[in-house]
Every structure is written in C-alpha cells, then in structure tokens.
C-alpha cells in the first residue's frame, strides 16, 4: 500500500496518548490478515501474533507505539475558550495559531491562542509561554452551546493533513510514531517466521506512561524486543552528537540502559545484509518504550531502531519515505536471522536453571 | 588488610565496567566465588546471580557498574565529545585522565585554560559541551581507527593505600566494588548458607538491574550493599557531614528513593551495637540505591540498605577507611544472622 494512503487511513482515527481505542480497533481489523492472532486489550494496545514454523523458537517482539502527543480539555470558559493540559511533551512556543481537532460528542475545530506578542510586557517576552496561558478557541458563542458538545477530559490533537513533499519526503502530524507503525506492519507481513515466533505490538501510552508495553510484555513475555521509534534528524542549530541524518536509513541506539550486545547484533546484521544503519549514542537512556521493556521480569533484552524525523511533536513532522522502507528491510533481516543469544547463561554447567 | 583481600579489591576497583557494560567483572567474580556456590548464572538483564544452598530466601546485592562516560561524537580534529554515564559533575573534569574501552586506550579530558575564562561574564562551570577527550589524534580518520561511537570510558585511577600506615585506601569505582568485595567474602564464608547473592547491572543508570532481578527472583529480605557519601570535611558542619569515615557502616532509615522499615532498622542497630560492631546512620536523605528496586519486588520483600562511608564517590578517586571495611564485613555477617532468625519467626 502507498505510504501516504496508508497514513491517511490511519490518521482518520484519533489516538492521543491515553485514548488509543479507536485507532487500535481500526488497526486490528485492517491488518489482521496473515497473522494467527490479532487483538486489542484494555490498555489500548493492538497486537498480532504469528507462530513460528518450528517448535521452541524464540518469540521476538516488534514494537512501535501508536499514540501521539495531544492535549486534554481542563476547563470550559465563557466565549468559547477551553484551557488545556498536555498529553505528552509539547513545545508551547509553537502552539499559538495552531489548529486542533477536539474529540467531544462531535469533533470540533479549534485554534490555539495566547496573549498577542504586542501586548506582552518586557518581562513576559523573556519567558517561555506557559500552558496555563494558552487557550483553544472553539468559536462557540456561549458556554451553554459549548457544553452541549464538549466536556472536561475531552482530548484534542493537531488538525493537519498528511502531505507529500518534494523528493520523497512526507509531512504529517503524529509521524512520531506512525512512521514506526508503518515500518513494523510492512515488515511483519513479509517475515517468514522460520526462525522465530513473531509478536507485533502497536502500543498505547508511550508518550505519557508506557502503560501499553508494561502490561503486554508482562503477559506475553517475549524473549527479546526490537523497538521502532523516531529519532531527531540533524538540522540547523542542533548538536551533531544528538542527531541522526535523513536519507541514511534507520539508526540503532547505543546506551547504558539497554542491551549493548543487542545493539551490536543489529549493526552486525545490517552489515551482513548490506543495509544502512546509523549509530546514535544515548548515554542515560533513549526515552522510548525500550526503557520499560528491558527491565521486565528478569530482563527482556531490548534495542531501539529509530527513523530520522524533523520537527518532532509538531503538526508538521517530516520523514523520508525511503527511511521507513529501509527500516522495514532491517526489521525483516533481524527477524529472519533471529540469532541473538538472549538467554540466561549458566556458569556451573548445571542443567535446568 | 590481608594481601589476598587487597589484591581482590585492587582488581575490582581497576576493572573497566561502566554502567551498561559490566562484562569485564564477570571472569574476576566467577573465579573468586565459583568453588563456593550451588548455582551461578547470568540472567537476561546481565545480572550475575550466585546461590548458596537450596531455595534461599535472603538476598544480598551489590552493583557491578560504575559511573563513566560515553563517546558521542568523533570530531574533525580528532577530539572526542562525550557525555556522562550515571552522575558525574562536569565542573571538575578538566585534566582528569580516562581510559576508553576494554582495551583501555588512554585519554585526557580537555577544556579551555583558566587564563581564558570569561571573566566579564563571571565564572561559569564547565558543562559536557565544553569538554572533549584528547587521545592524541589529529584527525577524525586517525581517531576512528582507535575508537568507535558509543565506546565507553572510565577514570584512569590506580587503586592503592593512601597513607603509609595503610589505614585508608583510594581508587575509582569504590561505589560499588566495595559491595562486590564484601559479597565475595560472604560467599567464601562457610558460616553463611542459603543466601542468594546478586551482582547487579545498571544501578547508576536508574537502579535498573535490581529492578529486573526483583521481578524474577523470590526472596523475603533483600539487602542492598552499597557506598555512600561521607562529607566529613573541614568547614562542613552538622547534618551536611552526612556520615563520617571511621564510624562503621551506614544504615539509613530513608533516602532519596526509599523509606525503610523503622522497627527493623532500630532492631538492627540494637543488635550491631550489642555486638560492638561500629554502625552509624546518615543525616541527609539524598540519592537512592538498589534497595528501592528490591522493595518493589513482585514477591513483596522487605529491603534495606547498608553502605560504606566513602569520600568523593562519583569522582575520579574516592577513599575508604580499612577499619570501615572490616566493620562492614562484620555488620553483614551479623545482619545475615539477624535475618535468619527473623525468617524463622
């Protein structure tokens, strides 16, 4: 399926972090063919399982979170304004003038607004805009009219349609992490399962609590985990060491908080299959689902594969479609090998640990 | 200190095992403890777990990892940008020696000389962005032959006695190779049976090894053996001294990550004091240790922490008093007896 078309279909279901149910139901129905099991759960996850072609194969988890950043309605005001609380990390500086969809009893349009710069005092101009000083303007004339449709706790996300850019680039809201979801789904359909059982998890709540991976991994206990997310693409004003580059394929993270051995395995496999794989060093952690997965139940060795992305957490994130495709190819290669040694090691040579 | 113990501690202190890359300690620990254990394995997290006896219910853990650095960029001019692994204050890093990778490639941390400090703007301490590691290379190509992105570094510090009377030792990574050292000696001790000993990973990255361990092992009592900050320095008064060297191990009632069972700690103090084993508590509640993760065990364990009072931990060189090491070892034996009695209650 064409990437833009697949993305447009996915984005017709809202999935602000913590409210993923409609997207998880959509994905479960849309992509179930070819799997032995497809389901959703109470955390908001969507998962698929394909049994391996032999007995006693390791279970590999391919994970990408499906939720995206957004806001939650905190209070309704006269004049059609609502105040908001972030769901996930938003840059308040970009909000004024940004359009939103609020998912109330009906879907409402809204525009984020704040005191105009002309009216700010010299002191205020120095400070970063606070979320308390930002409102969504819904255009309702009265509070009563607004209350018919909206209530406290409704969520909203950016109103921004996916669009193709020149040269194979794509812009959209929520490419963090629909780009990962697309890469995982494309790969999963092609993985033969000769060497592994495949568990695919499109997880809920990564931007806020990681509730999705914590609950599902405890239940299904995969042997090792490949987490697919997005990474910061290099651009003006950024530190080279904290970024990867667009059009050079995905990256693998090297970090103290995950399995280094597994990161090396990813690099070796990429080399073997002549696939591009950049390296990003993240001392202190990766800020992805893998942080939570790695320490579950005696350890589930985990690695992070990232797709380069610009303008993260904004209405106009940018990815290079070729990078998503290269990510899928790497995921296929990893699962077709699935030769990562993940188990416990016995130093006394006893059996039956 | 007996030569055998000194040599063991020296080997442990000088080993290259920054958080997230602890493998170098495995052969040393395995060689030391293998003859005394009934089970010895690495779990999927990378923790080294040794059991004495059958179905032990007590757990003692110490973390293998130390603070260090990761190479995050190899620059055009052959210098290396890096960032911290665990918490290391960048303000005092300029001119410190490091070694990179298990091959121990030597390097020096560089910053702009004090002569060029921006006087007009007042003093600003160095941050990681101001620092580079110099390995003597003049170009990226040359440097790339020796180091790779993501390679780790640790301080290059020799372990030795500090004073001629051999009353104090100095070295890097005393946090928490001292803990590993005590555990090795406990494993050797024939009096101590039916215990799980865990050498954990990634403590400095957020108590992560112990977290994974606590989700899979079953135990009723967990003791995290660690090192803590002694700030008994000139011109430091009152609670800011935290704890003092020469006064034995440190048992805390609470710290930055846990609140412990007040009654249990009280009774431990009574027992240790009745046996004339030096013991103290600390007066500032900062930081956390593996006990916090052990407390969250799926089986619902009681966990607490005992630490060696060390000066200058998380820096390039820390110190510990030999008498405190002995006091800690004795306290641990006593705690073992105490918990055994507690279990059968």
CSV table of C-alpha atoms in Angstrom, one decimal, chain A residues 218 221-224 239-242 254-261 279-284 290-292 294-301 342-350 352-353, chain B residues 19-23 26 30 34 37-48 69-73 81 83-86 129 149-152 202 204-205 208-209 211-213 215-216:
chain,number,residue,atom,x,y,z
A,218,UNK,CA,4.5,-8.9,31.4
A,221,UNK,CA,6.9,-12.5,27.9
A,222,UNK,CA,8.8,-12.1,24.6
A,223,UNK,CA,12.4,-13.3,24.6
A,224,UNK,CA,13.8,-10.1,23.2
A,239,UNK,CA,24.1,19.2,18.2
A,240,UNK,CA,25.6,16.6,15.8
A,241,UNK,CA,26.1,14.1,18.5
A,242,UNK,CA,22.4,14.1,19.5
A,254,UNK,CA,23.9,2.6,21.9
A,255,UNK,CA,23.0,3.3,25.5
A,256,UNK,CA,23.9,2.2,29.0
A,257,UNK,CA,20.2,1.4,29.8
A,258,UNK,CA,19.6,-1.3,27.2
A,259,UNK,CA,21.4,-4.3,25.9
A,260,UNK,CA,24.7,-3.2,24.2
A,261,UNK,CA,25.1,-6.7,22.9
A,279,UNK,CA,24.6,4.8,15.2
A,280,UNK,CA,23.2,7.2,17.9
A,281,UNK,CA,24.8,7.4,21.3
A,282,UNK,CA,22.3,8.0,24.1
A,283,UNK,CA,24.1,7.8,27.5
A,284,UNK,CA,21.4,8.0,30.2
A,290,UNK,CA,12.5,0.1,25.4
A,291,UNK,CA,13.4,1.7,28.8
A,292,UNK,CA,10.4,0.0,30.3
A,294,UNK,CA,14.4,-4.0,29.2
A,295,UNK,CA,13.8,-4.4,33.0
A,296,UNK,CA,10.6,-6.5,32.9
A,297,UNK,CA,10.7,-10.0,34.6
A,298,UNK,CA,14.4,-10.7,34.9
A,299,UNK,CA,15.2,-8.6,31.8
A,300,UNK,CA,13.9,-8.7,28.2
A,301,UNK,CA,16.9,-7.6,26.1
A,342,UNK,CA,19.2,-13.7,24.7
A,343,UNK,CA,19.0,-16.4,27.4
A,344,UNK,CA,20.4,-16.9,30.8
A,345,UNK,CA,24.0,-18.2,31.0
A,346,UNK,CA,24.9,-20.9,33.4
A,347,UNK,CA,28.5,-20.7,34.7
A,348,UNK,CA,28.4,-24.0,36.6
A,349,UNK,CA,27.2,-26.1,33.7
A,350,UNK,CA,24.1,-27.4,35.6
A,352,UNK,CA,17.5,-26.9,34.4
A,353,UNK,CA,18.2,-23.4,35.6
B,19,UNK,CA,27.2,1.3,33.7
B,20,UNK,CA,25.7,-0.7,30.8
B,21,UNK,CA,28.9,-2.5,30.1
B,22,UNK,CA,29.7,-4.7,33.1
B,23,UNK,CA,31.0,-7.8,31.4
B,26,UNK,CA,32.4,-11.5,35.3
B,30,UNK,CA,33.3,-16.1,38.8
B,34,UNK,CA,32.7,-20.5,41.8
B,37,UNK,CA,28.2,-21.8,45.2
B,38,UNK,CA,25.5,-24.2,44.1
B,39,UNK,CA,24.2,-22.1,41.3
B,40,UNK,CA,25.9,-19.4,39.3
B,41,UNK,CA,24.3,-17.7,36.3
B,42,UNK,CA,23.7,-14.5,34.4
B,43,UNK,CA,20.1,-13.5,33.9
B,44,UNK,CA,18.7,-11.9,30.7
B,45,UNK,CA,19.4,-8.5,32.2
B,46,UNK,CA,23.0,-9.2,32.7
B,47,UNK,CA,23.0,-9.5,36.5
B,48,UNK,CA,25.4,-12.2,37.9
B,69,UNK,CA,31.4,8.4,30.1
B,70,UNK,CA,30.2,7.5,26.6
B,71,UNK,CA,31.8,8.8,23.4
B,72,UNK,CA,29.1,10.6,21.5
B,73,UNK,CA,30.9,12.2,18.6
B,81,UNK,CA,32.8,14.6,22.5
B,83,UNK,CA,28.6,12.6,28.0
B,84,UNK,CA,28.1,11.1,31.4
B,85,UNK,CA,27.1,7.6,32.3
B,86,UNK,CA,25.4,7.9,35.7
B,129,UNK,CA,29.5,20.6,25.8
B,149,UNK,CA,30.9,5.9,18.5
B,150,UNK,CA,29.3,4.6,21.7
B,151,UNK,CA,32.6,3.4,23.2
B,152,UNK,CA,32.7,4.0,27.0
B,202,UNK,CA,22.9,-0.5,35.6
B,204,UNK,CA,23.9,4.1,38.1
B,205,UNK,CA,21.5,4.3,35.2
B,208,UNK,CA,17.7,-1.0,36.6
B,209,UNK,CA,19.4,-4.3,37.1
B,211,UNK,CA,14.5,-3.8,39.1
B,212,UNK,CA,14.7,-6.7,36.6
B,213,UNK,CA,16.0,-9.0,39.3
B,215,UNK,CA,10.6,-9.1,39.1
B,216,UNK,CA,12.0,-12.6,38.7
